[in-house]
mmCIF file of C-alpha atoms in Angstrom:
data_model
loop_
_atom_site.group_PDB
_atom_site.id
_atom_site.type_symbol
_atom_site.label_atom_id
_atom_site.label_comp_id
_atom_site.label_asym_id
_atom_site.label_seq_id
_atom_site.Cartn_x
_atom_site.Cartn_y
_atom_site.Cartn_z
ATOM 1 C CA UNK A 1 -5.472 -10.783 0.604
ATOM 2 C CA UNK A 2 -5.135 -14.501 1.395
ATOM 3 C CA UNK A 3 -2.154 -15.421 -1.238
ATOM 4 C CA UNK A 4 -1.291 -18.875 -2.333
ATOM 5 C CA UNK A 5 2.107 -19.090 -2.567
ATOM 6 C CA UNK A 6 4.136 -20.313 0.480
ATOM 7 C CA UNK A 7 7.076 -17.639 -0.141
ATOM 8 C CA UNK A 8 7.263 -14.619 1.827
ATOM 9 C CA UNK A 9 10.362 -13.921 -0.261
ATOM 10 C CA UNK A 10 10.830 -10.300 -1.682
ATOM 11 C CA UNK A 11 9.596 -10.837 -5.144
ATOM 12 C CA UNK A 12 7.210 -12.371 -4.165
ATOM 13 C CA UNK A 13 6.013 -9.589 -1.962
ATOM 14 C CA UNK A 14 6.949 -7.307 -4.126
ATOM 15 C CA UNK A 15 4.929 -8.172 -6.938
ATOM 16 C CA UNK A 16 1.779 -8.315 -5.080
ATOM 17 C CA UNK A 17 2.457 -4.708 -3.895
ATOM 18 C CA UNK A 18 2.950 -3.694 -7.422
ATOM 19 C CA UNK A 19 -0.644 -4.945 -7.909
ATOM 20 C CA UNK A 20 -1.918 -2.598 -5.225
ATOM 21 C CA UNK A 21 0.152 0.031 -7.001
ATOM 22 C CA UNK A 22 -1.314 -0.729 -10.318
ATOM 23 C CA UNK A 23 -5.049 -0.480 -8.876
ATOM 24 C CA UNK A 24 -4.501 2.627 -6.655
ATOM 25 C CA UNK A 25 -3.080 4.562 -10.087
ATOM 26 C CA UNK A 26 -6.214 3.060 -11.828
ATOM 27 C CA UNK A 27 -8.258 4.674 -9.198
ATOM 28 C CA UNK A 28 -9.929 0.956 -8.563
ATOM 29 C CA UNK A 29 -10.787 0.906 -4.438
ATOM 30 C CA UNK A 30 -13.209 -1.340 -5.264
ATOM 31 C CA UNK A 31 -11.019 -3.860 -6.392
ATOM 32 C CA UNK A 32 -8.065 -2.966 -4.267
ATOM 33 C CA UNK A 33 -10.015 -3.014 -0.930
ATOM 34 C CA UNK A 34 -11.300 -6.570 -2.308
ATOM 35 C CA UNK A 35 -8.028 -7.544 -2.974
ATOM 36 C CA UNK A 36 -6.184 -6.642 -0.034
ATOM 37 C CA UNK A 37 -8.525 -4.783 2.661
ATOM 38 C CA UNK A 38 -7.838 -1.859 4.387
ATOM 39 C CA UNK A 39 -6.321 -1.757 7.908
ATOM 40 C CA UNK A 40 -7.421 1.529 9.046
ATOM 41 C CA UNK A 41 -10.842 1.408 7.738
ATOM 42 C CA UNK A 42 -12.185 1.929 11.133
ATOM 43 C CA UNK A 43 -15.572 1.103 10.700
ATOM 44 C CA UNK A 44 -15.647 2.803 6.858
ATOM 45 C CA UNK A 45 -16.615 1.298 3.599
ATOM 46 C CA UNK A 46 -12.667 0.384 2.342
ATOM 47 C CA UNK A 47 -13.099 1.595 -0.471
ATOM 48 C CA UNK A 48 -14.220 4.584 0.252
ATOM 49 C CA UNK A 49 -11.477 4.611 3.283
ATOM 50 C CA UNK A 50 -8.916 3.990 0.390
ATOM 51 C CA UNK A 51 -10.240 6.547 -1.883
ATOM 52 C CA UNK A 52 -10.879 9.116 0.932
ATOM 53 C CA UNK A 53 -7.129 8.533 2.581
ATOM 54 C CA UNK A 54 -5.723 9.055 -0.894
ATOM 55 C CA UNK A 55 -7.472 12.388 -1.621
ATOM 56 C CA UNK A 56 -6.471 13.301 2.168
ATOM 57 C CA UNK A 57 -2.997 12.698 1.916
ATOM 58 C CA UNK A 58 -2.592 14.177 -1.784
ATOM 59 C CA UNK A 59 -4.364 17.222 -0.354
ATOM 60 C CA UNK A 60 -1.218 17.155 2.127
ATOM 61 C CA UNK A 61 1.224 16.917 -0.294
ATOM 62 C CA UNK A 62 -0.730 20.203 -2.585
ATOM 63 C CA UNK A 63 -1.194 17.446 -5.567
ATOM 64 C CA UNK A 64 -3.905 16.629 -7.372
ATOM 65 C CA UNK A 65 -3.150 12.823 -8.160
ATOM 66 C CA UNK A 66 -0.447 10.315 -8.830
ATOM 67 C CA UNK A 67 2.211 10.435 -11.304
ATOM 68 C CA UNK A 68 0.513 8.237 -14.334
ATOM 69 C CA UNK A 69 4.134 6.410 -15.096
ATOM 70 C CA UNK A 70 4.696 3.510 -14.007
ATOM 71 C CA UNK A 71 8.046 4.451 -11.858
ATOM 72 C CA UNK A 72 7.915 3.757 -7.434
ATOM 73 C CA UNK A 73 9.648 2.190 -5.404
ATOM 74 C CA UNK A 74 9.405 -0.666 -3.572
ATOM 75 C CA UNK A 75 11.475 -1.758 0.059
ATOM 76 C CA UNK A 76 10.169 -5.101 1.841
ATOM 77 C CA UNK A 77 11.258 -4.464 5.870
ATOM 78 C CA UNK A 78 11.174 -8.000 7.736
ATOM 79 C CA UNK A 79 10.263 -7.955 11.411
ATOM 80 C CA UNK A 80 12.630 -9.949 13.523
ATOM 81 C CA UNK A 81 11.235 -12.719 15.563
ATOM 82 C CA UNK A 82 7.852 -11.981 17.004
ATOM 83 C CA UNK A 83 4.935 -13.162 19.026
ATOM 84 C CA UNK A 84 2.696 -10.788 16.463
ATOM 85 C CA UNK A 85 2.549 -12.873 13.660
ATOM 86 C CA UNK A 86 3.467 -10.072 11.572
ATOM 87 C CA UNK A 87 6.479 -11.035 8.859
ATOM 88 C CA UNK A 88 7.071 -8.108 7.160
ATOM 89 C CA UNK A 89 6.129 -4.509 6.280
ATOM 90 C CA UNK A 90 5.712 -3.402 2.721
ATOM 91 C CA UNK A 91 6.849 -0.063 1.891
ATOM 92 C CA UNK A 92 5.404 1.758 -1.797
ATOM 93 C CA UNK A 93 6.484 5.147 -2.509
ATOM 94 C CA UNK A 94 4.677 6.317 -5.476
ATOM 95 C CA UNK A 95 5.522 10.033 -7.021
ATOM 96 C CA UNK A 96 2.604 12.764 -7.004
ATOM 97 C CA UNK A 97 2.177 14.510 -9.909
ATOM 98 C CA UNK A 98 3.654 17.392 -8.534
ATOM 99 C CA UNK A 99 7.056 15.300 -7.813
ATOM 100 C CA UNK A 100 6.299 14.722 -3.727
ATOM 101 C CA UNK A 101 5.590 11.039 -3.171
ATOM 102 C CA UNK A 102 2.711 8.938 -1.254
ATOM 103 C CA UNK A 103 3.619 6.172 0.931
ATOM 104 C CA UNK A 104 1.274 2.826 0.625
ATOM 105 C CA UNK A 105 2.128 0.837 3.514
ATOM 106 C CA UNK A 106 1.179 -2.931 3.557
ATOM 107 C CA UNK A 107 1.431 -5.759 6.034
ATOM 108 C CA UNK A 108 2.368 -9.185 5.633
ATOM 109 C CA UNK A 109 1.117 -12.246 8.226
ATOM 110 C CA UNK A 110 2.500 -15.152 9.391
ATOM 111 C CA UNK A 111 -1.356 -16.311 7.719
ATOM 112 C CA UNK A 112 -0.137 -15.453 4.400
ATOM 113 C CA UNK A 113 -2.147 -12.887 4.247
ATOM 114 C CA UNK A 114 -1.356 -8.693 2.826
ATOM 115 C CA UNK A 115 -3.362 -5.937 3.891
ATOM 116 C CA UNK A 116 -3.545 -2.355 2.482
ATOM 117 C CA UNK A 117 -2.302 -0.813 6.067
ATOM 118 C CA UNK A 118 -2.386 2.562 5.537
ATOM 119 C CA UNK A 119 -2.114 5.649 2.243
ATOM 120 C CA UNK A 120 -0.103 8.601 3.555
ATOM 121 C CA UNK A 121 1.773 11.697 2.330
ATOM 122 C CA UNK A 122 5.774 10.458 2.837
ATOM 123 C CA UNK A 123 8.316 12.396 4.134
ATOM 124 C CA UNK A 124 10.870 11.976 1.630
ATOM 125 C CA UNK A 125 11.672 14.013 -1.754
#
């Protein structure tokens, strides 16, 4: 996703991640992978990369689907200076409704642009 404003600030990124959030728990790949692409699509429709990963990695964690309240967390990493263009890495964990939590994982470029990176089970508790 291409995003207008020139801040690469935490809100900022923060919000937009809550977006992602908000249209993974909706089940919307269509609109997520339109919004904000998906960087491990490898060759797949992202959508159905986005929807597939998800029902992978909740397999993984023995749920059946996302916890329908509104309550994750959010942690925007910076990258040091770089010769990647990548600015920052934003980190969503987002409880399973069997209490274990998925990790969405998206990138920020010096472009101004966030990508869906990758949908995995996290290791935390």
């Amino acid at each position: 996703m291409q995003f207008s404003d020139c801040s690469t600030d935490e809100r900022t990124l923060s919000g937009l991640a809550a977006t992602a959030v908000r249209l993974l728990r909706s089940s919307d790949f269509s609109g997520l992978a339109n919004q904000f692409g998906y960087g491990i699509a490898l060759g797949r429709d992202p959508a159905k990369a986005i929807r597939d990963d998800l029902e992978s990695s909740l397999f993984e964690l023995s749920a059946t689907g996302l916890e329908p309240s509104s309550d994750h967390a959010i942690t925007v990493k910076y990258f040091g200076q770089n010769d990647t263009g990548l600015i920052a890495l934003v980190e969503c964990v987002i409880p399973a409704n069997n209490g274990r939590k998925l990790l969405v994982e998206l990138i920020v470029t010096d472009a101004k642009q966030i990508v869906l990176e990758q949908i995995s089970a996290a290791n935390v508790r």
